[in-house]
């Protein structure tokens, strides 16, 4: 990298860190984007002169509020919730809500920032946002989760709307939580409108939304492999996580002839040498979506499998890897192990699961690396399609939504190739995604003048 570019990046990051002290995840996400954008912005002075990078890294607004609720034993509980409305240059704010004890403003700012680029890449008119609370749904009864969601919505409802900001799910927020939040909004506003996505099919949800992030990550992988004349059939894969994204990523991999060897949760990972087949995955769905159990139970049901407590699955040799749990779950040493074991390609189902050192390893190995903002955009893309269906007051068939999802994932892939192709023909998908997403948002910001 040229010295001028390096100096600009250093100057930019010093300012950002000074303005946002201690927000480590936010710094990490911005650095990753700035490193691939800075050479482009320096070449295209209209963006540099208009301070687009400075403006794009400052959220439009952040709402922070208290959520009080009563648990099943009559204790009063207090949580903190946020909505980070990052940028609405190309459409209303859009992004998920995360309920997890590790949620902080820094985590939500990193997620909201990435969401701006991801949403732009889908080609749909959606700005970027993220929200959540430091609430731990684990071990809570349905009624406790309901009271929490209802209380949260009393405040959140003031800040959202179908043309303003449309939240959805993320870690710890699935169909159950969306149901409770949507039910409360509907009751408070006396309006039935597409203000949240990921809704149940009975009340305005879209077919394929539940599957969309996982399926989309596999479609993205398929496109990456095709660019090297390869396909999915016959390959082995390692998947982390056992939630929404991991389950439906595994489902599509199995249907595509891939042998999936692992799943994980925060207790450890399971390794099934025979591969997780359709029947076993149905059992996992029941375990995770209905009983809300732990992945270690898999080995009691399928005794040929092994459970590795407190470990992540990256030591298992495989052709393909899909980190689908959470941020920073794959470090430099894990990446070295995967590459040494013959990894061909990785698609990030989660947001920022790979640490910067890991991405460096993959880059050095000239591997196919699909960054989250491109590879996991299928979820928000189908959320966008859910909004369209709500506005049109119709419901598309499964095939209709799925074919639109495939088309959108192909478009994102091609955008990455357009902006990420290097002189030797190798595609840096991360750079391609960052530039491709940036141009759309930045051009809209330029059109608005100084705002
Ligand atoms: P879920 O809550 O359904 O599942 C999350 C999974 O990741 C669980 O298996 C959970 O294990 C594990 N996990 C969560 N936090 C940690 C942690 N700190 N350490 C170890 N394991 C952890 O969430 P999703 O599947 O929806 O989300 C997974 C990832 O995908 C997130 O990064 C999310 O931002 C991203 N994503 C989600 C989209 C969606 O549509 N849902 C869209 C695009 C991206 P445990 O049960 O033990 O906590
Ligand atoms: O990270 C993400 O893209 C999501 N959690 C989905 C957001 C959405 O609005 O569907």
PDB file of C-alpha atoms in Angstrom, residues 140-327:
ATOM      1  CA  UNK A 140     -36.371 -16.929  30.595  1.00  0.00           C
ATOM      2  CA  UNK A 141     -39.966 -18.143  30.323  1.00  0.00           C
ATOM      3  CA  UNK A 142     -42.092 -17.200  27.293  1.00  0.00           C
ATOM      4  CA  UNK A 143     -44.061 -14.816  29.499  1.00  0.00           C
ATOM      5  CA  UNK A 144     -40.908 -13.094  30.727  1.00  0.00           C
ATOM      6  CA  UNK A 145     -39.724 -12.642  27.145  1.00  0.00           C
ATOM      7  CA  UNK A 146     -43.193 -11.332  26.261  1.00  0.00           C
ATOM      8  CA  UNK A 147     -43.195  -8.762  29.080  1.00  0.00           C
ATOM      9  CA  UNK A 148     -39.704  -7.632  28.132  1.00  0.00           C
ATOM     10  CA  UNK A 149     -40.604  -7.246  24.432  1.00  0.00           C
ATOM     11  CA  UNK A 150     -43.809  -5.370  25.226  1.00  0.00           C
ATOM     12  CA  UNK A 151     -42.032  -2.994  27.567  1.00  0.00           C
ATOM     13  CA  UNK A 152     -39.260  -2.385  25.054  1.00  0.00           C
ATOM     14  CA  UNK A 153     -41.770  -1.613  22.300  1.00  0.00           C
ATOM     15  CA  UNK A 154     -43.503   1.051  24.397  1.00  0.00           C
ATOM     16  CA  UNK A 155     -40.428   3.221  23.889  1.00  0.00           C
ATOM     17  CA  UNK A 156     -39.182   1.857  20.545  1.00  0.00           C
ATOM     18  CA  UNK A 157     -42.551   2.508  18.881  1.00  0.00           C
ATOM     19  CA  UNK A 158     -41.911   6.278  19.026  1.00  0.00           C
ATOM     20  CA  UNK A 159     -38.865   5.908  16.799  1.00  0.00           C
ATOM     21  CA  UNK A 160     -39.870   3.385  14.128  1.00  0.00           C
ATOM     22  CA  UNK A 161     -42.403   3.185  11.312  1.00  0.00           C
ATOM     23  CA  UNK A 162     -42.828   1.448   7.970  1.00  0.00           C
ATOM     24  CA  UNK A 163     -41.293   4.443   6.151  1.00  0.00           C
ATOM     25  CA  UNK A 164     -38.928   5.454   8.976  1.00  0.00           C
ATOM     26  CA  UNK A 165     -37.163   2.488  10.538  1.00  0.00           C
ATOM     27  CA  UNK A 166     -38.040  -1.209  10.227  1.00  0.00           C
ATOM     28  CA  UNK A 167     -36.405  -3.506  12.812  1.00  0.00           C
ATOM     29  CA  UNK A 168     -36.085  -7.289  12.432  1.00  0.00           C
ATOM     30  CA  UNK A 169     -34.381 -10.223  14.162  1.00  0.00           C
ATOM     31  CA  UNK A 170     -30.762 -11.019  14.973  1.00  0.00           C
ATOM     32  CA  UNK A 171     -29.088 -13.003  17.782  1.00  0.00           C
ATOM     33  CA  UNK A 172     -31.693 -13.796  20.442  1.00  0.00           C
ATOM     34  CA  UNK A 173     -34.529 -12.282  18.404  1.00  0.00           C
ATOM     35  CA  UNK A 174     -36.538 -14.683  16.254  1.00  0.00           C
ATOM     36  CA  UNK A 175     -40.147 -15.227  15.350  1.00  0.00           C
ATOM     37  CA  UNK A 176     -41.280 -15.393  18.999  1.00  0.00           C
ATOM     38  CA  UNK A 177     -39.770 -12.024  19.935  1.00  0.00           C
ATOM     39  CA  UNK A 178     -40.889 -10.361  16.674  1.00  0.00           C
ATOM     40  CA  UNK A 179     -44.420 -11.625  17.389  1.00  0.00           C
ATOM     41  CA  UNK A 180     -44.477 -10.049  20.851  1.00  0.00           C
ATOM     42  CA  UNK A 181     -42.990  -6.766  19.597  1.00  0.00           C
ATOM     43  CA  UNK A 182     -45.260  -6.540  16.548  1.00  0.00           C
ATOM     44  CA  UNK A 183     -48.301  -7.405  18.658  1.00  0.00           C
ATOM     45  CA  UNK A 184     -47.516  -4.552  21.022  1.00  0.00           C
ATOM     46  CA  UNK A 185     -46.885  -2.038  18.222  1.00  0.00           C
ATOM     47  CA  UNK A 186     -50.158  -2.988  16.547  1.00  0.00           C
ATOM     48  CA  UNK A 187     -51.998  -2.518  19.812  1.00  0.00           C
ATOM     49  CA  UNK A 188     -50.402   0.825  20.662  1.00  0.00           C
ATOM     50  CA  UNK A 189     -50.707   2.424  17.237  1.00  0.00           C
ATOM     51  CA  UNK A 190     -53.969   0.767  16.159  1.00  0.00           C
ATOM     52  CA  UNK A 191     -52.336   0.190  12.775  1.00  0.00           C
ATOM     53  CA  UNK A 192     -51.464  -3.068  11.037  1.00  0.00           C
ATOM     54  CA  UNK A 193     -48.437  -2.226   8.967  1.00  0.00           C
ATOM     55  CA  UNK A 194     -45.103  -3.746   7.929  1.00  0.00           C
ATOM     56  CA  UNK A 195     -43.120  -2.036  10.687  1.00  0.00           C
ATOM     57  CA  UNK A 196     -41.096  -5.139  11.592  1.00  0.00           C
ATOM     58  CA  UNK A 197     -39.870  -7.977   9.376  1.00  0.00           C
ATOM     59  CA  UNK A 198     -39.356 -11.616  10.218  1.00  0.00           C
ATOM     60  CA  UNK A 199     -43.015 -11.780  11.240  1.00  0.00           C
ATOM     61  CA  UNK A 200     -44.883 -15.082  11.502  1.00  0.00           C
ATOM     62  CA  UNK A 201     -46.568 -16.268   8.322  1.00  0.00           C
ATOM     63  CA  UNK A 202     -49.985 -15.773   9.942  1.00  0.00           C
ATOM     64  CA  UNK A 203     -49.468 -12.033  10.343  1.00  0.00           C
ATOM     65  CA  UNK A 204     -47.654 -10.649   7.334  1.00  0.00           C
ATOM     66  CA  UNK A 205     -44.411 -12.614   7.346  1.00  0.00           C
ATOM     67  CA  UNK A 206     -42.779 -13.723   4.108  1.00  0.00           C
ATOM     68  CA  UNK A 207     -42.098 -17.264   3.010  1.00  0.00           C
ATOM     69  CA  UNK A 208     -38.345 -17.969   2.973  1.00  0.00           C
ATOM     70  CA  UNK A 209     -37.486 -15.118   5.408  1.00  0.00           C
ATOM     71  CA  UNK A 210     -36.576 -17.616   8.134  1.00  0.00           C
ATOM     72  CA  UNK A 211     -34.305 -19.509   5.741  1.00  0.00           C
ATOM     73  CA  UNK A 212     -33.017 -16.493   3.820  1.00  0.00           C
ATOM     74  CA  UNK A 213     -29.722 -15.662   5.550  1.00  0.00           C
ATOM     75  CA  UNK A 214     -28.473 -19.251   5.572  1.00  0.00           C
ATOM     76  CA  UNK A 215     -29.722 -20.042   2.071  1.00  0.00           C
ATOM     77  CA  UNK A 216     -28.281 -16.765   0.798  1.00  0.00           C
ATOM     78  CA  UNK A 217     -24.837 -17.565   2.230  1.00  0.00           C
ATOM     79  CA  UNK A 218     -24.867 -20.875   0.356  1.00  0.00           C
ATOM     80  CA  UNK A 219     -25.995 -19.171  -2.872  1.00  0.00           C
ATOM     81  CA  UNK A 220     -23.156 -16.696  -2.449  1.00  0.00           C
ATOM     82  CA  UNK A 221     -20.691 -19.561  -1.936  1.00  0.00           C
ATOM     83  CA  UNK A 222     -22.057 -21.267  -5.041  1.00  0.00           C
ATOM     84  CA  UNK A 223     -21.376 -18.128  -7.070  1.00  0.00           C
ATOM     85  CA  UNK A 224     -17.845 -17.802  -5.690  1.00  0.00           C
ATOM     86  CA  UNK A 225     -17.050 -21.446  -6.466  1.00  0.00           C
ATOM     87  CA  UNK A 226     -18.542 -21.142  -9.954  1.00  0.00           C
ATOM     88  CA  UNK A 227     -16.101 -18.292 -10.672  1.00  0.00           C
ATOM     89  CA  UNK A 228     -13.348 -20.903 -10.304  1.00  0.00           C
ATOM     90  CA  UNK A 229     -15.216 -23.541 -12.269  1.00  0.00           C
ATOM     91  CA  UNK A 230     -16.231 -25.501  -9.163  1.00  0.00           C
ATOM     92  CA  UNK A 231     -19.494 -26.543  -7.525  1.00  0.00           C
ATOM     93  CA  UNK A 232     -20.828 -27.512  -4.099  1.00  0.00           C
ATOM     94  CA  UNK A 233     -21.584 -31.174  -4.780  1.00  0.00           C
ATOM     95  CA  UNK A 234     -19.308 -33.600  -2.938  1.00  0.00           C
ATOM     96  CA  UNK A 235     -17.588 -31.004  -0.748  1.00  0.00           C
ATOM     97  CA  UNK A 236     -17.305 -31.051   3.055  1.00  0.00           C
ATOM     98  CA  UNK A 237     -18.265 -28.085   5.238  1.00  0.00           C
ATOM     99  CA  UNK A 238     -17.794 -26.870   8.767  1.00  0.00           C
ATOM    100  CA  UNK A 239     -20.554 -24.636  10.159  1.00  0.00           C
ATOM    101  CA  UNK A 240     -20.449 -22.767  13.482  1.00  0.00           C
ATOM    102  CA  UNK A 241     -23.509 -21.692  15.463  1.00  0.00           C
ATOM    103  CA  UNK A 242     -26.766 -23.586  15.828  1.00  0.00           C
ATOM    104  CA  UNK A 243     -29.216 -20.727  15.492  1.00  0.00           C
ATOM    105  CA  UNK A 244     -31.271 -19.362  12.633  1.00  0.00           C
ATOM    106  CA  UNK A 245     -28.408 -18.734  10.214  1.00  0.00           C
ATOM    107  CA  UNK A 246     -26.467 -21.949  10.947  1.00  0.00           C
ATOM    108  CA  UNK A 247     -29.526 -24.207  10.675  1.00  0.00           C
ATOM    109  CA  UNK A 248     -30.718 -22.943   7.294  1.00  0.00           C
ATOM    110  CA  UNK A 249     -27.186 -22.713   5.924  1.00  0.00           C
ATOM    111  CA  UNK A 250     -26.826 -26.391   6.828  1.00  0.00           C
ATOM    112  CA  UNK A 251     -30.200 -27.209   5.271  1.00  0.00           C
ATOM    113  CA  UNK A 252     -29.232 -25.703   1.913  1.00  0.00           C
ATOM    114  CA  UNK A 253     -25.766 -27.295   2.030  1.00  0.00           C
ATOM    115  CA  UNK A 254     -27.270 -30.753   2.589  1.00  0.00           C
ATOM    116  CA  UNK A 255     -29.705 -30.174  -0.288  1.00  0.00           C
ATOM    117  CA  UNK A 256     -26.731 -29.192  -2.478  1.00  0.00           C
ATOM    118  CA  UNK A 257     -24.832 -32.417  -1.823  1.00  0.00           C
ATOM    119  CA  UNK A 258     -22.409 -31.074   0.789  1.00  0.00           C
ATOM    120  CA  UNK A 259     -21.412 -33.134   3.839  1.00  0.00           C
ATOM    121  CA  UNK A 260     -21.816 -30.869   6.878  1.00  0.00           C
ATOM    122  CA  UNK A 261     -19.587 -31.987   9.740  1.00  0.00           C
ATOM    123  CA  UNK A 262     -20.177 -29.572  12.617  1.00  0.00           C
ATOM    124  CA  UNK A 263     -22.510 -27.203  14.445  1.00  0.00           C
ATOM    125  CA  UNK A 264     -21.785 -25.266  17.634  1.00  0.00           C
ATOM    126  CA  UNK A 265     -23.110 -23.007  20.355  1.00  0.00           C
ATOM    127  CA  UNK A 266     -21.413 -21.105  23.143  1.00  0.00           C
ATOM    128  CA  UNK A 267     -20.855 -24.383  25.074  1.00  0.00           C
ATOM    129  CA  UNK A 268     -18.774 -26.050  22.332  1.00  0.00           C
ATOM    130  CA  UNK A 269     -19.145 -27.871  19.008  1.00  0.00           C
ATOM    131  CA  UNK A 270     -20.412 -31.224  17.760  1.00  0.00           C
ATOM    132  CA  UNK A 271     -18.518 -33.173  15.095  1.00  0.00           C
ATOM    133  CA  UNK A 272     -20.494 -35.779  13.166  1.00  0.00           C
ATOM    134  CA  UNK A 273     -18.115 -37.881  11.013  1.00  0.00           C
ATOM    135  CA  UNK A 274     -21.083 -39.264   9.016  1.00  0.00           C
ATOM    136  CA  UNK A 275     -22.368 -35.775   8.233  1.00  0.00           C
ATOM    137  CA  UNK A 276     -25.536 -34.096   9.457  1.00  0.00           C
ATOM    138  CA  UNK A 277     -28.311 -35.346   7.181  1.00  0.00           C
ATOM    139  CA  UNK A 278     -31.858 -34.044   6.682  1.00  0.00           C
ATOM    140  CA  UNK A 279     -33.303 -36.195   9.427  1.00  0.00           C
ATOM    141  CA  UNK A 280     -30.678 -35.165  11.956  1.00  0.00           C
ATOM    142  CA  UNK A 281     -31.194 -31.525  11.014  1.00  0.00           C
ATOM    143  CA  UNK A 282     -34.946 -31.839  11.628  1.00  0.00           C
ATOM    144  CA  UNK A 283     -34.042 -33.046  15.114  1.00  0.00           C
ATOM    145  CA  UNK A 284     -31.699 -30.026  15.571  1.00  0.00           C
ATOM    146  CA  UNK A 285     -34.499 -27.667  14.487  1.00  0.00           C
ATOM    147  CA  UNK A 286     -36.789 -29.111  17.111  1.00  0.00           C
ATOM    148  CA  UNK A 287     -34.001 -28.908  19.699  1.00  0.00           C
ATOM    149  CA  UNK A 288     -33.169 -25.260  18.955  1.00  0.00           C
ATOM    150  CA  UNK A 289     -36.415 -23.741  17.695  1.00  0.00           C
ATOM    151  CA  UNK A 290     -38.908 -25.506  19.951  1.00  0.00           C
ATOM    152  CA  UNK A 291     -37.161 -26.875  23.034  1.00  0.00           C
ATOM    153  CA  UNK A 292     -34.440 -24.181  23.079  1.00  0.00           C
ATOM    154  CA  UNK A 293     -31.939 -26.841  24.150  1.00  0.00           C
ATOM    155  CA  UNK A 294     -28.143 -27.090  23.873  1.00  0.00           C
ATOM    156  CA  UNK A 295     -26.187 -28.553  20.937  1.00  0.00           C
ATOM    157  CA  UNK A 296     -24.333 -31.009  23.228  1.00  0.00           C
ATOM    158  CA  UNK A 297     -27.591 -33.038  23.350  1.00  0.00           C
ATOM    159  CA  UNK A 298     -26.860 -34.042  19.716  1.00  0.00           C
ATOM    160  CA  UNK A 299     -24.307 -36.655  20.835  1.00  0.00           C
ATOM    161  CA  UNK A 300     -26.821 -38.313  23.170  1.00  0.00           C
ATOM    162  CA  UNK A 301     -29.197 -38.705  20.232  1.00  0.00           C
ATOM    163  CA  UNK A 302     -26.517 -39.566  17.633  1.00  0.00           C
ATOM    164  CA  UNK A 303     -23.729 -41.358  19.554  1.00  0.00           C
ATOM    165  CA  UNK A 304     -21.258 -41.580  16.635  1.00  0.00           C
ATOM    166  CA  UNK A 305     -20.860 -37.822  16.940  1.00  0.00           C
ATOM    167  CA  UNK A 306     -18.447 -36.139  19.360  1.00  0.00           C
ATOM    168  CA  UNK A 307     -18.956 -33.073  21.554  1.00  0.00           C
ATOM    169  CA  UNK A 308     -15.945 -30.800  22.100  1.00  0.00           C
ATOM    170  CA  UNK A 309     -16.674 -28.608  25.096  1.00  0.00           C
ATOM    171  CA  UNK A 310     -15.622 -24.942  25.008  1.00  0.00           C
ATOM    172  CA  UNK A 311     -14.012 -25.382  21.575  1.00  0.00           C
ATOM    173  CA  UNK A 312     -14.766 -23.945  18.157  1.00  0.00           C
ATOM    174  CA  UNK A 313     -14.982 -26.172  15.077  1.00  0.00           C
ATOM    175  CA  UNK A 314     -12.132 -24.722  12.975  1.00  0.00           C
ATOM    176  CA  UNK A 315      -9.730 -27.629  13.622  1.00  0.00           C
ATOM    177  CA  UNK A 316     -11.951 -30.019  11.628  1.00  0.00           C
ATOM    178  CA  UNK A 317     -10.554 -30.450   8.063  1.00  0.00           C
ATOM    179  CA  UNK A 318     -13.021 -29.246   5.401  1.00  0.00           C
ATOM    180  CA  UNK A 319     -13.354 -27.705   1.935  1.00  0.00           C
ATOM    181  CA  UNK A 320     -15.765 -24.958   2.975  1.00  0.00           C
ATOM    182  CA  UNK A 321     -16.293 -22.972   6.184  1.00  0.00           C
ATOM    183  CA  UNK A 322     -19.363 -21.020   7.283  1.00  0.00           C
ATOM    184  CA  UNK A 323     -18.955 -19.085  10.549  1.00  0.00           C
ATOM    185  CA  UNK A 324     -22.585 -18.441  11.524  1.00  0.00           C
ATOM    186  CA  UNK A 325     -22.507 -17.667  15.265  1.00  0.00           C
ATOM    187  CA  UNK A 326     -21.118 -14.267  16.255  1.00  0.00           C
ATOM    188  CA  UNK A 327     -18.375 -11.645  15.833  1.00  0.00           C
TER     189      UNK A 327
END
